[in-house]
Coordinates of C-alpha atoms in Angstrom, one line a residue:
M1 CA 85.8 89.5 88.3
Y2 CA 87.4 91.6 91.0
E3 CA 88.2 95.3 90.9
Y4 CA 90.1 95.3 94.2
L5 CA 90.4 93.2 97.3
R6 CA 90.9 94.6 100.8
G7 CA 91.9 92.3 103.6
K8 CA 94.7 91.1 106.0
V9 CA 97.9 89.5 104.6
E10 CA 98.0 86.0 106.3
Y11 CA 101.4 85.2 104.8
K12 CA 103.5 86.2 101.9
K13 CA 106.0 84.6 99.5
P14 CA 108.1 86.4 96.9
D15 CA 105.6 85.7 94.1
Y16 CA 102.2 85.6 95.9
L17 CA 100.4 86.3 99.2
A18 CA 97.4 84.9 101.0
L19 CA 94.8 87.6 101.6
D20 CA 92.1 87.0 104.1
V21 CA 88.9 88.9 103.1
N22 CA 86.1 88.3 105.6
G23 CA 87.3 84.8 106.3
V24 CA 87.9 83.8 102.7
G25 CA 91.5 83.3 101.6
Y26 CA 92.6 84.6 98.2
K27 CA 95.9 83.7 96.6
V28 CA 97.1 86.9 94.9
N29 CA 100.2 87.0 92.7
I30 CA 102.4 90.0 93.3
S31 CA 105.7 91.6 92.2
L32 CA 108.8 91.6 94.3
R33 CA 108.3 95.4 94.9
T34 CA 104.9 94.7 96.5
Y35 CA 106.4 91.7 98.5
D36 CA 109.1 94.0 99.9
F37 CA 106.7 96.6 101.1
I38 CA 103.9 94.7 102.7
S39 CA 104.1 92.6 105.9
A40 CA 102.2 89.6 107.2
G41 CA 99.3 90.7 109.4
E42 CA 98.9 94.0 107.6
E43 CA 95.6 95.3 106.2
V44 CA 96.0 96.2 102.6
K45 CA 94.0 97.1 99.5
L46 CA 95.1 95.5 96.3
Y47 CA 93.9 96.5 92.8
I48 CA 93.3 93.2 90.9
Y49 CA 94.1 92.2 87.4
N50 CA 92.0 89.1 86.6
Y51 CA 94.0 86.7 84.5
I52 CA 91.7 84.2 82.8
K53 CA 92.5 81.4 80.4
E54 CA 90.9 78.0 79.7
D55 CA 93.3 76.2 82.0
A56 CA 94.1 79.0 84.5
F57 CA 92.6 81.8 86.7
K58 CA 95.0 84.0 88.6
L59 CA 94.5 87.1 90.7
I60 CA 97.4 89.6 90.3
G61 CA 97.5 92.4 92.9
F62 CA 98.9 95.9 92.9
L63 CA 99.1 98.5 95.7
E64 CA 98.2 101.3 93.2
E65 CA 95.8 101.4 90.2
R66 CA 98.4 103.0 88.1
E67 CA 100.6 99.9 88.6
R68 CA 97.8 97.7 87.3
N69 CA 97.5 100.0 84.3
L70 CA 101.1 99.7 83.5
F71 CA 100.9 95.9 83.9
E72 CA 98.1 95.8 81.3
M73 CA 100.3 97.9 78.9
L74 CA 103.1 95.4 79.3
L75 CA 100.8 92.5 78.6
G76 CA 100.1 94.2 75.3
V77 CA 103.8 94.0 74.3
K78 CA 104.5 91.1 71.9
G79 CA 106.2 88.3 73.7
I80 CA 105.4 89.4 77.2
G81 CA 103.2 87.4 79.4
V82 CA 102.1 87.6 83.1
S83 CA 105.3 86.3 84.5
L84 CA 107.6 88.5 82.5
A85 CA 105.4 91.6 83.0
L86 CA 105.7 91.0 86.8
S87 CA 109.4 90.5 86.4
V88 CA 109.7 93.9 84.7
M89 CA 107.7 95.6 87.5
S90 CA 109.7 93.8 90.1
T91 CA 112.9 95.2 88.6
F92 CA 111.9 98.8 87.9
D93 CA 109.3 101.3 89.2
I94 CA 106.9 103.2 86.9
D95 CA 109.0 106.3 86.6
T96 CA 112.1 104.3 85.7
I97 CA 110.2 102.3 83.1
R98 CA 108.9 105.5 81.5
D99 CA 112.4 107.0 81.4
L100 CA 113.9 103.8 79.9
V101 CA 111.2 103.8 77.1
A102 CA 111.7 107.6 76.5
T103 CA 115.4 107.3 76.1
D104 CA 115.4 103.9 74.1
D105 CA 117.5 102.5 76.9
Y106 CA 117.1 98.8 76.1
T107 CA 120.6 98.1 77.6
N108 CA 119.4 98.7 81.2
L109 CA 115.9 97.3 80.4
K110 CA 117.3 93.9 79.5
R111 CA 118.6 93.6 83.1
V112 CA 115.1 92.2 83.7
P113 CA 115.5 88.4 84.1
K114 CA 114.5 86.5 80.9
L115 CA 113.6 89.7 79.0
G116 CA 116.7 89.8 76.8
E117 CA 117.7 92.3 74.1
K118 CA 115.0 91.5 71.5
K119 CA 112.1 91.7 73.9
S120 CA 113.5 94.8 75.5
Q121 CA 113.6 96.5 72.1
Q122 CA 110.1 95.3 71.4
L123 CA 108.9 96.7 74.7
I124 CA 110.3 100.1 73.9
L125 CA 108.9 100.0 70.4
D126 CA 105.4 99.1 71.6
L127 CA 105.3 101.5 74.5
K128 CA 107.0 104.4 72.7
S129 CA 103.6 105.4 71.2
K130 CA 102.1 105.3 74.7
L131 CA 104.5 107.8 76.3
K132 CA 101.7 110.2 77.1
T133 CA 99.9 107.5 79.0
L134 CA 103.1 106.6 80.8
D135 CA 103.6 110.3 81.7
A136 CA 100.1 110.3 83.2
L137 CA 100.9 107.1 85.1
S138 CA 104.1 108.7 86.5
I139 CA 102.0 111.6 88.0
D140 CA 101.7 110.9 91.7
T141 CA 98.1 109.7 92.3
R142 CA 98.7 107.7 95.5
N143 CA 95.9 108.0 98.0
D144 CA 96.2 104.9 100.2
D145 CA 98.4 104.9 103.2
A146 CA 100.4 101.9 101.9
A147 CA 101.0 103.7 98.6
K148 CA 101.9 106.9 100.4
H149 CA 104.6 105.1 102.4
L150 CA 105.8 103.4 99.3
M151 CA 106.4 106.8 97.8
I152 CA 108.2 108.0 100.9
E153 CA 110.4 104.9 100.8
E154 CA 111.3 105.3 97.1
E155 CA 112.2 109.1 97.6
L156 CA 114.2 108.4 100.8
I157 CA 116.3 105.7 99.1
S158 CA 116.9 108.1 96.2
A159 CA 117.9 110.9 98.5
L160 CA 120.2 108.7 100.6
E161 CA 121.8 107.3 97.4
G162 CA 122.4 110.9 96.4
L163 CA 124.3 111.4 99.6
G164 CA 126.5 108.4 98.8
Y165 CA 124.9 105.6 100.7
S166 CA 124.6 102.1 99.2
K167 CA 121.4 100.2 99.3
K168 CA 123.0 97.8 101.8
E169 CA 123.9 100.7 104.1
I170 CA 120.4 102.2 103.8
N171 CA 118.8 98.9 104.8
T172 CA 120.9 99.0 108.1
L173 CA 120.1 102.7 108.7
I174 CA 116.3 102.3 109.0
T175 CA 113.9 99.6 109.7
R176 CA 110.5 99.1 107.9
D177 CA 108.6 100.0 111.0
E178 CA 110.6 103.1 111.5
L179 CA 109.9 104.1 107.9
R180 CA 106.2 103.7 108.3
S181 CA 106.2 106.1 111.2
F182 CA 107.1 109.0 108.9
K183 CA 104.4 111.0 107.4
T184 CA 106.4 113.0 104.9
I185 CA 109.7 112.5 102.9
E186 CA 111.2 115.5 104.7
E187 CA 110.4 113.9 108.1
A188 CA 112.0 110.6 106.9
I189 CA 115.2 112.2 105.7
K190 CA 115.6 114.1 108.9
G191 CA 115.0 111.1 111.0
V192 CA 117.6 109.0 109.2
L193 CA 120.2 111.8 109.1
K194 CA 119.6 112.3 112.9
K195 CA 120.5 108.7 113.5
V196 CA 123.9 109.1 111.7
N197 CA 124.5 112.5 113.1
Y198 CA 124.8 114.0 109.6

């Protein structure tokens, strides 16, 4: 059983990555959000959920412990397994999931591929009683550099969307390497706006 793994990303695919830990390669399943953030050759720390069944053993990795906690909550929802739970977390971040549950917004929740209306309603029903836990998960507890930059990225995208930029335009405004050079969200916003002479 693994609590976390720290190592170098040898390569990545949309649903998993190969993590080199002291010369041993681990196949770690990930969400699309994790895939989008990390890069091959990067040193990362992943919090691990150990999925064990008679015919399968999978390692599922998250950049933050709170992401793993949410994943475990999703697995407790009737009809939701590992693949669907990862799909939910690939589509929405923790704060958005919390808001969708709080407002009974199954219409937007069912945008998750293969979730559907019934399972969306079931997810809200099962997690509704755990709103306090979701609130706690929504509190920013990010300590690692990777998680810190993920927070900056999320806040920067939100700020730029508020200024009227589309996601496509945002992707052309700033590269991943440029984003990682910023230490605060304020610095990131100033850097991007300077590029467009806002």
